[in-house]
JSON list of C-alpha atoms and ligand atoms in Angstrom, two decimals:
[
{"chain": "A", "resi": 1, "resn": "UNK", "atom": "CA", "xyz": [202.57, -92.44, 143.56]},
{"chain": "A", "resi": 2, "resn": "UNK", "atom": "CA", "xyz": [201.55, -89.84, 146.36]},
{"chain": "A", "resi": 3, "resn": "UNK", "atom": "CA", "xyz": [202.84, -87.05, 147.94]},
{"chain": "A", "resi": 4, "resn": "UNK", "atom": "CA", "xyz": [202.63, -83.03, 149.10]},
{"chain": "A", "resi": 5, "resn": "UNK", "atom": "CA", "xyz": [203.13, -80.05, 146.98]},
{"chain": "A", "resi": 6, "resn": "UNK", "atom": "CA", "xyz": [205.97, -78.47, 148.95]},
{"chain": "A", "resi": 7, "resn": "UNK", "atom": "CA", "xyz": [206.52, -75.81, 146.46]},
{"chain": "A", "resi": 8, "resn": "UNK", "atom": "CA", "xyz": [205.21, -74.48, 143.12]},
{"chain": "A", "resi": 9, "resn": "UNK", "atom": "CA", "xyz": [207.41, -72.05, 141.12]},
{"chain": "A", "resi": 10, "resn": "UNK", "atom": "CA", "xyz": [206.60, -70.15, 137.49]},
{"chain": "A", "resi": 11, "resn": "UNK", "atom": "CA", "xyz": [208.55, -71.14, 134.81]},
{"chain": "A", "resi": 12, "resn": "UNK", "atom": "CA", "xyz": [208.11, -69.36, 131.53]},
{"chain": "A", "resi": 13, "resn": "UNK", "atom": "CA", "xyz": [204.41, -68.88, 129.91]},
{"chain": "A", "resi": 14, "resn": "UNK", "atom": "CA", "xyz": [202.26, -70.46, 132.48]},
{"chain": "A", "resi": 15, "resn": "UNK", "atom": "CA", "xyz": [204.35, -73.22, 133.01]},
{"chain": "A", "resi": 16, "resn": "UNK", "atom": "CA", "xyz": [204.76, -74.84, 136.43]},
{"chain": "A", "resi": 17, "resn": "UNK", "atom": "CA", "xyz": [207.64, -76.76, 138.72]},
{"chain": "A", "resi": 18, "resn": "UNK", "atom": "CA", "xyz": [206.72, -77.71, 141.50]},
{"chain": "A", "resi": 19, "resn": "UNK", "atom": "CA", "xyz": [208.64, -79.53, 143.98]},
{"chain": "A", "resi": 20, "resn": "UNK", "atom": "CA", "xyz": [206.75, -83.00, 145.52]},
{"chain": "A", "resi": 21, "resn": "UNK", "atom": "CA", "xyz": [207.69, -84.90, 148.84]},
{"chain": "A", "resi": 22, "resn": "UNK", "atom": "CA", "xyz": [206.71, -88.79, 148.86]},
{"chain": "A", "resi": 23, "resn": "UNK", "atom": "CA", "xyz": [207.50, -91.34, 150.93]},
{"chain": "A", "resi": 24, "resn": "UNK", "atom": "CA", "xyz": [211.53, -91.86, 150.72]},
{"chain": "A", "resi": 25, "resn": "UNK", "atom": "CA", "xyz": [212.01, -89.34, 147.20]},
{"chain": "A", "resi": 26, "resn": "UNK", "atom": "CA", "xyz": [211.72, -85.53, 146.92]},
{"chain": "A", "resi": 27, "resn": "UNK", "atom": "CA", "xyz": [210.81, -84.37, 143.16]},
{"chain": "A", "resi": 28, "resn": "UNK", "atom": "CA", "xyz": [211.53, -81.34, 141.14]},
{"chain": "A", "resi": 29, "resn": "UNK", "atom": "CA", "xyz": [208.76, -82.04, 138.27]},
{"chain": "A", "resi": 30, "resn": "UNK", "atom": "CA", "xyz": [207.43, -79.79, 135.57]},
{"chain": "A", "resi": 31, "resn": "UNK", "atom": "CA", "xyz": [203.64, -79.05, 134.27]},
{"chain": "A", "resi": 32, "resn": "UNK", "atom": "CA", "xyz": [203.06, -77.53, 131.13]},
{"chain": "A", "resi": 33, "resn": "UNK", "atom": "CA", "xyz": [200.47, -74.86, 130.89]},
{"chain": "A", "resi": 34, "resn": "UNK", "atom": "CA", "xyz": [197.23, -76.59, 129.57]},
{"chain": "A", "resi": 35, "resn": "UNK", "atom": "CA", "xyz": [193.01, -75.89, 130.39]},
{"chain": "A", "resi": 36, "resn": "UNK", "atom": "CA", "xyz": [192.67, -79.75, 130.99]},
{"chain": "A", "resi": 37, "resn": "UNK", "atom": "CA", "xyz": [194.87, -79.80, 133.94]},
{"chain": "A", "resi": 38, "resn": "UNK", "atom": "CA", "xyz": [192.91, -80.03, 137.81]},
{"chain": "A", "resi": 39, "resn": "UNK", "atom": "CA", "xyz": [193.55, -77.17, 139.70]},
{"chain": "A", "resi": 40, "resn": "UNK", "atom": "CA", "xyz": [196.53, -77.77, 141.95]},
{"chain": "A", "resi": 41, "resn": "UNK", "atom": "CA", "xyz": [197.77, -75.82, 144.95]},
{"chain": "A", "resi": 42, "resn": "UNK", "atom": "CA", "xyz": [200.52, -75.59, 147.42]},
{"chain": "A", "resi": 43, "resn": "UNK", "atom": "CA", "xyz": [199.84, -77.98, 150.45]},
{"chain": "A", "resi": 44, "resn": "UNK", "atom": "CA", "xyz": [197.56, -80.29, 148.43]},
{"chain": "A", "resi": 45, "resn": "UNK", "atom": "CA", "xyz": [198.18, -84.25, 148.99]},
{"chain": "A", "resi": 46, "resn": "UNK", "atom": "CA", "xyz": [198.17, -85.97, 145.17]},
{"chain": "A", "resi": 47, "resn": "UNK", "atom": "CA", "xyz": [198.43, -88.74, 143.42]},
{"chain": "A", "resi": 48, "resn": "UNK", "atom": "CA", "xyz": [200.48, -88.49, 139.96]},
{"chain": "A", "resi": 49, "resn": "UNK", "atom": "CA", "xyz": [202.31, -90.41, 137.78]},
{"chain": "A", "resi": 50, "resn": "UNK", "atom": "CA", "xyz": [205.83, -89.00, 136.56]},
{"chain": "A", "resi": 51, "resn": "UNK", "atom": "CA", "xyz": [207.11, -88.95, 132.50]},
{"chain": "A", "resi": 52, "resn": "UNK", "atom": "CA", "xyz": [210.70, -89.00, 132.04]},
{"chain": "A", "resi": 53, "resn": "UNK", "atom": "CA", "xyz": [211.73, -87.64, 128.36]},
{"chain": "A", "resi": 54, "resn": "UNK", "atom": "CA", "xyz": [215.41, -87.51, 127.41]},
{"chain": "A", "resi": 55, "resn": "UNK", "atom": "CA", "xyz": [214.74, -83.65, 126.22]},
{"chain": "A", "resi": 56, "resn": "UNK", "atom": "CA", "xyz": [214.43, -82.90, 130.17]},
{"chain": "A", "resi": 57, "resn": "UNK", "atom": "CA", "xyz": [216.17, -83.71, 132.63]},
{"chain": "A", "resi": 58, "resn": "UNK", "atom": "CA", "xyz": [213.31, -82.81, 134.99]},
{"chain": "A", "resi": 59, "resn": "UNK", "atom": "CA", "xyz": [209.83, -85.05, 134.62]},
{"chain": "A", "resi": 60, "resn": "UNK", "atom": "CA", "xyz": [206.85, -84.07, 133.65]},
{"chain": "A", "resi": 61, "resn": "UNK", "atom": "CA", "xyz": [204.07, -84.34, 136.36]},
{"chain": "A", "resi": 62, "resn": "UNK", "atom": "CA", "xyz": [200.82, -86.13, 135.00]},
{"chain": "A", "resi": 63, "resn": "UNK", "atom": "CA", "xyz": [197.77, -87.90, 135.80]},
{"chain": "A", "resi": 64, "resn": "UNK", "atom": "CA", "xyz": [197.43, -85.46, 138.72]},
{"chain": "A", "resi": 65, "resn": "UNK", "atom": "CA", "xyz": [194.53, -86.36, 141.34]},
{"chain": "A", "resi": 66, "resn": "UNK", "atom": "CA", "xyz": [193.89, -84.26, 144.68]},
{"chain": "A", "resi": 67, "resn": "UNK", "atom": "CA", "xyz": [193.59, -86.42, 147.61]},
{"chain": "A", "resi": 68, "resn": "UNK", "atom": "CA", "xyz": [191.39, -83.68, 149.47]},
{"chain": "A", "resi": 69, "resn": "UNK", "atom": "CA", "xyz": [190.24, -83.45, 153.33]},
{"chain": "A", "resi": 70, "resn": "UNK", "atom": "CA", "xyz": [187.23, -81.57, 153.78]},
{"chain": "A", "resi": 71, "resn": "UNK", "atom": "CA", "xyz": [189.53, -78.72, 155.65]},
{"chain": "A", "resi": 72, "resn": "UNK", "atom": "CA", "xyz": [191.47, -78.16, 152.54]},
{"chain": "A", "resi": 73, "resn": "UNK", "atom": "CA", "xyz": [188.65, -75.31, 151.83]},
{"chain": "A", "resi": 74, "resn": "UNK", "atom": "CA", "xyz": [188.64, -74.08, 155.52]},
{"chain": "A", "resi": 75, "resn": "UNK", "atom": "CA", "xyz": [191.08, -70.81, 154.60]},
{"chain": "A", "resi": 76, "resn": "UNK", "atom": "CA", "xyz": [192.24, -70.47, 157.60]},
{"chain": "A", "resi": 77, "resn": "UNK", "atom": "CA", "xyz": [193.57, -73.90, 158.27]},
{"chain": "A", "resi": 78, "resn": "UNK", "atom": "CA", "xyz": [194.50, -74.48, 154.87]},
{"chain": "A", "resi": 79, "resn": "UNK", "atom": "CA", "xyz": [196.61, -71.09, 155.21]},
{"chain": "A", "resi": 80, "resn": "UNK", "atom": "CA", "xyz": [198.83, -72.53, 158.10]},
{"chain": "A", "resi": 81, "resn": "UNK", "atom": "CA", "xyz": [199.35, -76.00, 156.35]},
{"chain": "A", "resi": 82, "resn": "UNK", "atom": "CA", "xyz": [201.00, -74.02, 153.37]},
{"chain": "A", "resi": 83, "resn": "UNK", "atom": "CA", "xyz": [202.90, -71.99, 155.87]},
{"chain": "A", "resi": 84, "resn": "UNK", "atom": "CA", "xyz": [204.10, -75.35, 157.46]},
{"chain": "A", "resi": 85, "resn": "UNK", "atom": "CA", "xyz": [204.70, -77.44, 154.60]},
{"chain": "A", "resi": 86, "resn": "UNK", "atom": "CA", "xyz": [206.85, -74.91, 153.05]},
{"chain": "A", "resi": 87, "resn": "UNK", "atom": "CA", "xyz": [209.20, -75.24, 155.74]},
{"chain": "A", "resi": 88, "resn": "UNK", "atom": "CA", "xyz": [209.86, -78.60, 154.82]},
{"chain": "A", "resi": 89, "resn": "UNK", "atom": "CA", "xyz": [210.67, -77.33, 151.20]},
{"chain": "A", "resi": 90, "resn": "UNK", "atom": "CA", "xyz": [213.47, -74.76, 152.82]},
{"chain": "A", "resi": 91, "resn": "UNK", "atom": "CA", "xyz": [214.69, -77.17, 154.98]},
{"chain": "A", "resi": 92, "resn": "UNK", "atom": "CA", "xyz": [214.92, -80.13, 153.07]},
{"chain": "A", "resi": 93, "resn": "UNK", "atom": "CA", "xyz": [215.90, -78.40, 149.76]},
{"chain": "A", "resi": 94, "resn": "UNK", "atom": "CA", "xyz": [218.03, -79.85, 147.14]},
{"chain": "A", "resi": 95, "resn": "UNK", "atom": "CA", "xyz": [218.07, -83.47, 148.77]},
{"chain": "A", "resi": 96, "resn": "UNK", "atom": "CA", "xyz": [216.78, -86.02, 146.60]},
{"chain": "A", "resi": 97, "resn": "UNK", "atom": "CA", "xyz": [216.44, -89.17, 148.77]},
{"chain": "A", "resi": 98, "resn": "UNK", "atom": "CA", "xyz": [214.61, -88.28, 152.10]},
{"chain": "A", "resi": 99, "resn": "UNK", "atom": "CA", "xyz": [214.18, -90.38, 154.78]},
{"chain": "A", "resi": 100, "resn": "UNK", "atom": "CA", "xyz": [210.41, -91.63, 155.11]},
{"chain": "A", "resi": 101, "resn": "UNK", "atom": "CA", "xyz": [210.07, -89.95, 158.16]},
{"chain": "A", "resi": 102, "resn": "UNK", "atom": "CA", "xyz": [209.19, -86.55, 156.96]},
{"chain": "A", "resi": 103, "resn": "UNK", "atom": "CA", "xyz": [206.41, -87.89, 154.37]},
{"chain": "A", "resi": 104, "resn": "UNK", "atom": "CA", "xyz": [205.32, -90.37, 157.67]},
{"chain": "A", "resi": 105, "resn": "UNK", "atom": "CA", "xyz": [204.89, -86.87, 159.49]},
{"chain": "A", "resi": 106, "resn": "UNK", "atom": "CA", "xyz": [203.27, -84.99, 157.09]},
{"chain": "A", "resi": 107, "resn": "UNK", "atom": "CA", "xyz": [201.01, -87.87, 156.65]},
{"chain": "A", "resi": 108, "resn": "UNK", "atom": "CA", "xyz": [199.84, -87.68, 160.51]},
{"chain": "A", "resi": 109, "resn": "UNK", "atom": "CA", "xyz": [199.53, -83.62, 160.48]},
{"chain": "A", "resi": 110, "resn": "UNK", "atom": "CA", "xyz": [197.48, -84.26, 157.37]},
{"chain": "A", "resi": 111, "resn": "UNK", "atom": "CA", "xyz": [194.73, -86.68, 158.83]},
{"chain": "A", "resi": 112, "resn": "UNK", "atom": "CA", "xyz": [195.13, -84.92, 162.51]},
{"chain": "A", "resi": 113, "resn": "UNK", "atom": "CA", "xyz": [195.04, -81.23, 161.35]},
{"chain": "A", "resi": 114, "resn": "UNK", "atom": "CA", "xyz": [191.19, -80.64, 161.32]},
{"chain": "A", "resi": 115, "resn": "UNK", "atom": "CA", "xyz": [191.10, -81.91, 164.86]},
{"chain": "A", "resi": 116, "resn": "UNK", "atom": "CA", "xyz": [192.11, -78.76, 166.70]},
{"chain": "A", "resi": 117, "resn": "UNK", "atom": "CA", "xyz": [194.09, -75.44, 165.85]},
{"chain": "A", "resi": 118, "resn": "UNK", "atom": "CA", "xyz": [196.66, -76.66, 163.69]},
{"chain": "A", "resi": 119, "resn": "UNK", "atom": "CA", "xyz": [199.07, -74.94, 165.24]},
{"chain": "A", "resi": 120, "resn": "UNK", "atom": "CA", "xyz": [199.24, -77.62, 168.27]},
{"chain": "A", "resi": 121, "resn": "UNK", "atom": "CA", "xyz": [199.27, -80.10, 165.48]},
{"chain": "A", "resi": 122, "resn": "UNK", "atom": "CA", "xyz": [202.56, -78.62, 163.83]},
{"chain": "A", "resi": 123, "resn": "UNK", "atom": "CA", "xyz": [204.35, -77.83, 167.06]},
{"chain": "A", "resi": 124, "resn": "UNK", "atom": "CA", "xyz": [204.13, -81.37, 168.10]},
{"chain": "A", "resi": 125, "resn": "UNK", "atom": "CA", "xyz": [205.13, -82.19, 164.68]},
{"chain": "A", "resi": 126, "resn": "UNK", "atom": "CA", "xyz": [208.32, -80.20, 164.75]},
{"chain": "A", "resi": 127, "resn": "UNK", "atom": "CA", "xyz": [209.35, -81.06, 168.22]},
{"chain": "A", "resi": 128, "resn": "UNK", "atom": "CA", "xyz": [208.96, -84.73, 166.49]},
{"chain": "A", "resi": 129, "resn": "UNK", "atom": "CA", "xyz": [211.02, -83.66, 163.85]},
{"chain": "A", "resi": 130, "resn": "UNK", "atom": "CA", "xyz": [213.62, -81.70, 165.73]},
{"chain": "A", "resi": 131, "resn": "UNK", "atom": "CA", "xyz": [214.43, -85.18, 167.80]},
{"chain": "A", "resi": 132, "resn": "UNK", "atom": "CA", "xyz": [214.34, -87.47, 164.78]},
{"chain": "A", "resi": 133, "resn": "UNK", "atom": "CA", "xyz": [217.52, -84.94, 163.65]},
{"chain": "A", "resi": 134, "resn": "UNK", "atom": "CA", "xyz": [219.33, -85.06, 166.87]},
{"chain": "A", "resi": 135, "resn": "UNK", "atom": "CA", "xyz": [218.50, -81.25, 167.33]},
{"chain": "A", "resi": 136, "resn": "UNK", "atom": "CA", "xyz": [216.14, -81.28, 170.41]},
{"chain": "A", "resi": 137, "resn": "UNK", "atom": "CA", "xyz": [217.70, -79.75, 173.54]},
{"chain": "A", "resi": 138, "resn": "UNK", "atom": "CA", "xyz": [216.00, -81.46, 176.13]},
{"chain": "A", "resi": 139, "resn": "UNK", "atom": "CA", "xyz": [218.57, -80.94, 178.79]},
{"chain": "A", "resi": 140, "resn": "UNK", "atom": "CA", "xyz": [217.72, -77.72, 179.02]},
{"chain": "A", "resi": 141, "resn": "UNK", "atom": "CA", "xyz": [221.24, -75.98, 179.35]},
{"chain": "A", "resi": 142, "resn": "UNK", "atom": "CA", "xyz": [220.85, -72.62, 178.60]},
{"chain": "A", "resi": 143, "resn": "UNK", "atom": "CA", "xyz": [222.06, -71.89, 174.78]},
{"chain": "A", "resi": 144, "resn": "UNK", "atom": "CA", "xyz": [223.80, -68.52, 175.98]},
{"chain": "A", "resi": 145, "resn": "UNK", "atom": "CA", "xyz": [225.51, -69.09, 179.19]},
{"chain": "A", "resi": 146, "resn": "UNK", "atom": "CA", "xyz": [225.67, -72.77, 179.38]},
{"chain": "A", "resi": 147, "resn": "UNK", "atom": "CA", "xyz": [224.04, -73.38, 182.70]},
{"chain": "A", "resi": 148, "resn": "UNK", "atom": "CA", "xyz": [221.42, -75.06, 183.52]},
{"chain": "A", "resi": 149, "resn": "UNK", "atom": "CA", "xyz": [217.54, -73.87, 183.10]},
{"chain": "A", "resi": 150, "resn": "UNK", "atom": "CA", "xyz": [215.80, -74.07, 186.39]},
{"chain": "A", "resi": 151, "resn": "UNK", "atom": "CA", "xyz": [212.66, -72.41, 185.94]},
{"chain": "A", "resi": 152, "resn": "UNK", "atom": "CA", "xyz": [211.80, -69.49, 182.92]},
{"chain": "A", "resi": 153, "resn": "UNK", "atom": "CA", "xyz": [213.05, -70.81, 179.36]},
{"chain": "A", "resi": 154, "resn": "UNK", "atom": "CA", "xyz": [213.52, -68.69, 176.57]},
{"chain": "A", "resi": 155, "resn": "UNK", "atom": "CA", "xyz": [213.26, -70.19, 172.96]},
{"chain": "A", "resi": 156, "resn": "UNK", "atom": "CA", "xyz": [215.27, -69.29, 170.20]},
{"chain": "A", "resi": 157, "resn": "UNK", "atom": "CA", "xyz": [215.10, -70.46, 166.46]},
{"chain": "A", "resi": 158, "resn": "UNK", "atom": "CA", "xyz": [214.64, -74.10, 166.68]},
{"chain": "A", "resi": 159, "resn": "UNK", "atom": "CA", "xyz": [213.47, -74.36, 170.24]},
{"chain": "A", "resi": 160, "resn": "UNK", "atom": "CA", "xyz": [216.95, -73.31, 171.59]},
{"chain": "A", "resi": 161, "resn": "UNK", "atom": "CA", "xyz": [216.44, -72.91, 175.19]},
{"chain": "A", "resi": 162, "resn": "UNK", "atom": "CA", "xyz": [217.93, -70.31, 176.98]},
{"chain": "A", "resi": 163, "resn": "UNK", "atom": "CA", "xyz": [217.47, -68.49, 180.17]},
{"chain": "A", "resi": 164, "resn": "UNK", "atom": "CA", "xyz": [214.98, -65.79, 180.38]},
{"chain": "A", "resi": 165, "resn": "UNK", "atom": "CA", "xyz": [217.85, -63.33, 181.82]},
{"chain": "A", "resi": 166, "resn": "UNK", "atom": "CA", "xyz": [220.02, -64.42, 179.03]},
{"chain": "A", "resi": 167, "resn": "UNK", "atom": "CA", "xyz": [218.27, -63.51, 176.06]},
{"chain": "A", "resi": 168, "resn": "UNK", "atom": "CA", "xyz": [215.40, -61.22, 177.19]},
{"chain": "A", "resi": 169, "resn": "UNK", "atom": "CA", "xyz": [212.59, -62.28, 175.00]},
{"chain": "A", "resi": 170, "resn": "UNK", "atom": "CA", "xyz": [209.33, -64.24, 175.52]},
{"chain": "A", "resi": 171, "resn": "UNK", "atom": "CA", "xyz": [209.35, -67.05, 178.09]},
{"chain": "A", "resi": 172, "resn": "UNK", "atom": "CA", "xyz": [207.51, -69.93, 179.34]},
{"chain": "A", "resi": 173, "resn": "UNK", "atom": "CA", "xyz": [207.38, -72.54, 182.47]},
{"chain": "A", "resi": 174, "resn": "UNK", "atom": "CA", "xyz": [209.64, -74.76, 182.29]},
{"chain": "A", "resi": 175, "resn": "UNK", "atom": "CA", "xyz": [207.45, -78.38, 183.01]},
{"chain": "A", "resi": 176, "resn": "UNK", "atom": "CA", "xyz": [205.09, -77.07, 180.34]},
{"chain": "A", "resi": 177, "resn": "UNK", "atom": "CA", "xyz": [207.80, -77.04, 178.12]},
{"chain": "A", "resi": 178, "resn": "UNK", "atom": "CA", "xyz": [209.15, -80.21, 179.50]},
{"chain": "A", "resi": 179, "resn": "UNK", "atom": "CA", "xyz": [205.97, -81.36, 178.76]},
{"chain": "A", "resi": 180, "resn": "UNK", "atom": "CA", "xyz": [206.40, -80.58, 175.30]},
{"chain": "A", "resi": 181, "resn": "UNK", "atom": "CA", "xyz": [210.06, -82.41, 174.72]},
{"chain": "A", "resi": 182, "resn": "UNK", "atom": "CA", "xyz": [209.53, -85.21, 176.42]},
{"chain": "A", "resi": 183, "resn": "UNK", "atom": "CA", "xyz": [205.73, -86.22, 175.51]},
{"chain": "A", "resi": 184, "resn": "UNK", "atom": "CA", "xyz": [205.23, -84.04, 172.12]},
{"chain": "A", "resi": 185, "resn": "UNK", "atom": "CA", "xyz": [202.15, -82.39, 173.97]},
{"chain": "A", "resi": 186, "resn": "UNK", "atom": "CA", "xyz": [201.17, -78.67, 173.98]},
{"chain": "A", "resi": 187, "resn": "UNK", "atom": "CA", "xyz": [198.12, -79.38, 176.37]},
{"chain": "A", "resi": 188, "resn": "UNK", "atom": "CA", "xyz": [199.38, -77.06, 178.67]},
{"chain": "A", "resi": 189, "resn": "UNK", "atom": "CA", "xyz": [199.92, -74.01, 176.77]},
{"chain": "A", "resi": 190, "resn": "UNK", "atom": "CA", "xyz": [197.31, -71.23, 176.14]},
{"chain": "A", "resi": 191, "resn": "UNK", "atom": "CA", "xyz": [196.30, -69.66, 173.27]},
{"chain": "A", "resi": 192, "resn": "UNK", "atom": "CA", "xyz": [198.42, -66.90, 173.31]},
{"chain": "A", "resi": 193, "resn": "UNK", "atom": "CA", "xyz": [201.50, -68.80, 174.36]},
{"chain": "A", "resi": 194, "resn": "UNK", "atom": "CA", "xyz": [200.86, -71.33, 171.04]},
{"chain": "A", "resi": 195, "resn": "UNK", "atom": "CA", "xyz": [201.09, -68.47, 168.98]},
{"chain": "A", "resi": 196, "resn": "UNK", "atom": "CA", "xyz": [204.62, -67.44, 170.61]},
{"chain": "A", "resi": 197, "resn": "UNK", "atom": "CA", "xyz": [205.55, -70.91, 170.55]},
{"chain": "A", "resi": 198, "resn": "UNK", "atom": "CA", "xyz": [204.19, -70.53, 165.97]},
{"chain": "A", "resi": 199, "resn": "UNK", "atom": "CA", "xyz": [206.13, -67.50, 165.92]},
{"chain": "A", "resi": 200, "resn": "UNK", "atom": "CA", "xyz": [209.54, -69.50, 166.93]},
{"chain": "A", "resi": 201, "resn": "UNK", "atom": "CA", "xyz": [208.60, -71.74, 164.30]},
{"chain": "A", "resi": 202, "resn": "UNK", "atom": "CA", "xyz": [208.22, -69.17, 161.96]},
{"chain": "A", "resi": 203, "resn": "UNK", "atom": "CA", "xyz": [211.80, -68.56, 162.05]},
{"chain": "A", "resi": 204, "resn": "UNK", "atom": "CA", "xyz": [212.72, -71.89, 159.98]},
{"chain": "A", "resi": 205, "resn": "UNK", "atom": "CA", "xyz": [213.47, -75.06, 160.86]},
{"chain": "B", "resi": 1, "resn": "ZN", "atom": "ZN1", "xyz": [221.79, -68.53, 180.45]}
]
């Protein structure tokens, strides 16, 4: 089976349970503390094989084998992918079944995420992932005063837009954002406004 390491927690000694996101299942499994075990880290892609034992109700995690990109050891890159992917852990916490969408889009920020800054890569993502839940405001009616955005928009947590004069904080052009709800593109956002646009993100799903 494969899937991401969404979350690793200590249990007691140096025990391990870490939390795994495949294709339509989300796992809570357990590692036991042991020298012969690979190295495994937050954010990594694996294969594994799962034992059940009636003593736990949680499975142990075996047979564990890293399905590495070469940017896994870029720090920088690898940094934001935990950042990211642990957003997926908050937000999709406690649900067993997922739908295969999430594991489908983790899958394309995985093979797409050495192309550029990954930070285009996981906006585009999330604006994906906002739609696929019915939570993208593409109208652009203002999340404050209810009227309609005609030219600065104001993001909130989630992409909430609102007018500039309604919620005094950062703001950007509205066809560039457009841009970015309609075609999943940041193309025509800078640098600096990426990292405003990361920022928002930051704030949880
Ligand atoms: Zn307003």
């Amino acid at each position: 089976m494969q899937g991401y390491i969404t979350n690793i927690n200590k249990a007691r000694d140096e025990d391990l349970i870490i939390t795994i996101i495949t294709a339509n299942k989300q796992y809570t499994t357990y590692r036991f503390y042991g020298a012969r075990h690979s190295t495994i880290n937050l954010g990594y892609k694996i294969d594994f094989e799962l034992q059940h034992s009636y003593k736990s109700q949680i499975p142990q995690l075996r047979s564990v084998l890293h399905l590495a990109k070469k940017w896994n050891t870029e720090h920088q890159r690898m940094y934001v992918w935990q950042q990211f992917i642990k957003f997926f852990y908050i937000h999709l916490r406690d649900i067993e079944n997922i739908e295969k969408f999430y594991f489908e889009l983790l899958e394309e920020c995985y093979e797409k995420w050495s192309e550029q800054n990954p930070k285009r890569v996981a906006i585009e993502s999330y604006i994906k992932l906002l739609e696929f839940e019915g939570r993208l405001h593409d109208d652009f009616i203002c999340f404050e005063c209810e009227k309609k955005i005609e030219k600065d928009v104001s993001l909130l947590r989630a992409f909430l837009p609102a007018h500039k004069e309604c919620i005094y904080t950062n703001s950007f052009n509205l066809p560039n954002l457009r841009e970015l709800f309609v075609n999943k593109s940041t193309l025509f956002f800078n640098d600096e406004e990426m990292e405003l646009l990361w920022q928002i993100l930051c704030e949880g799903f």
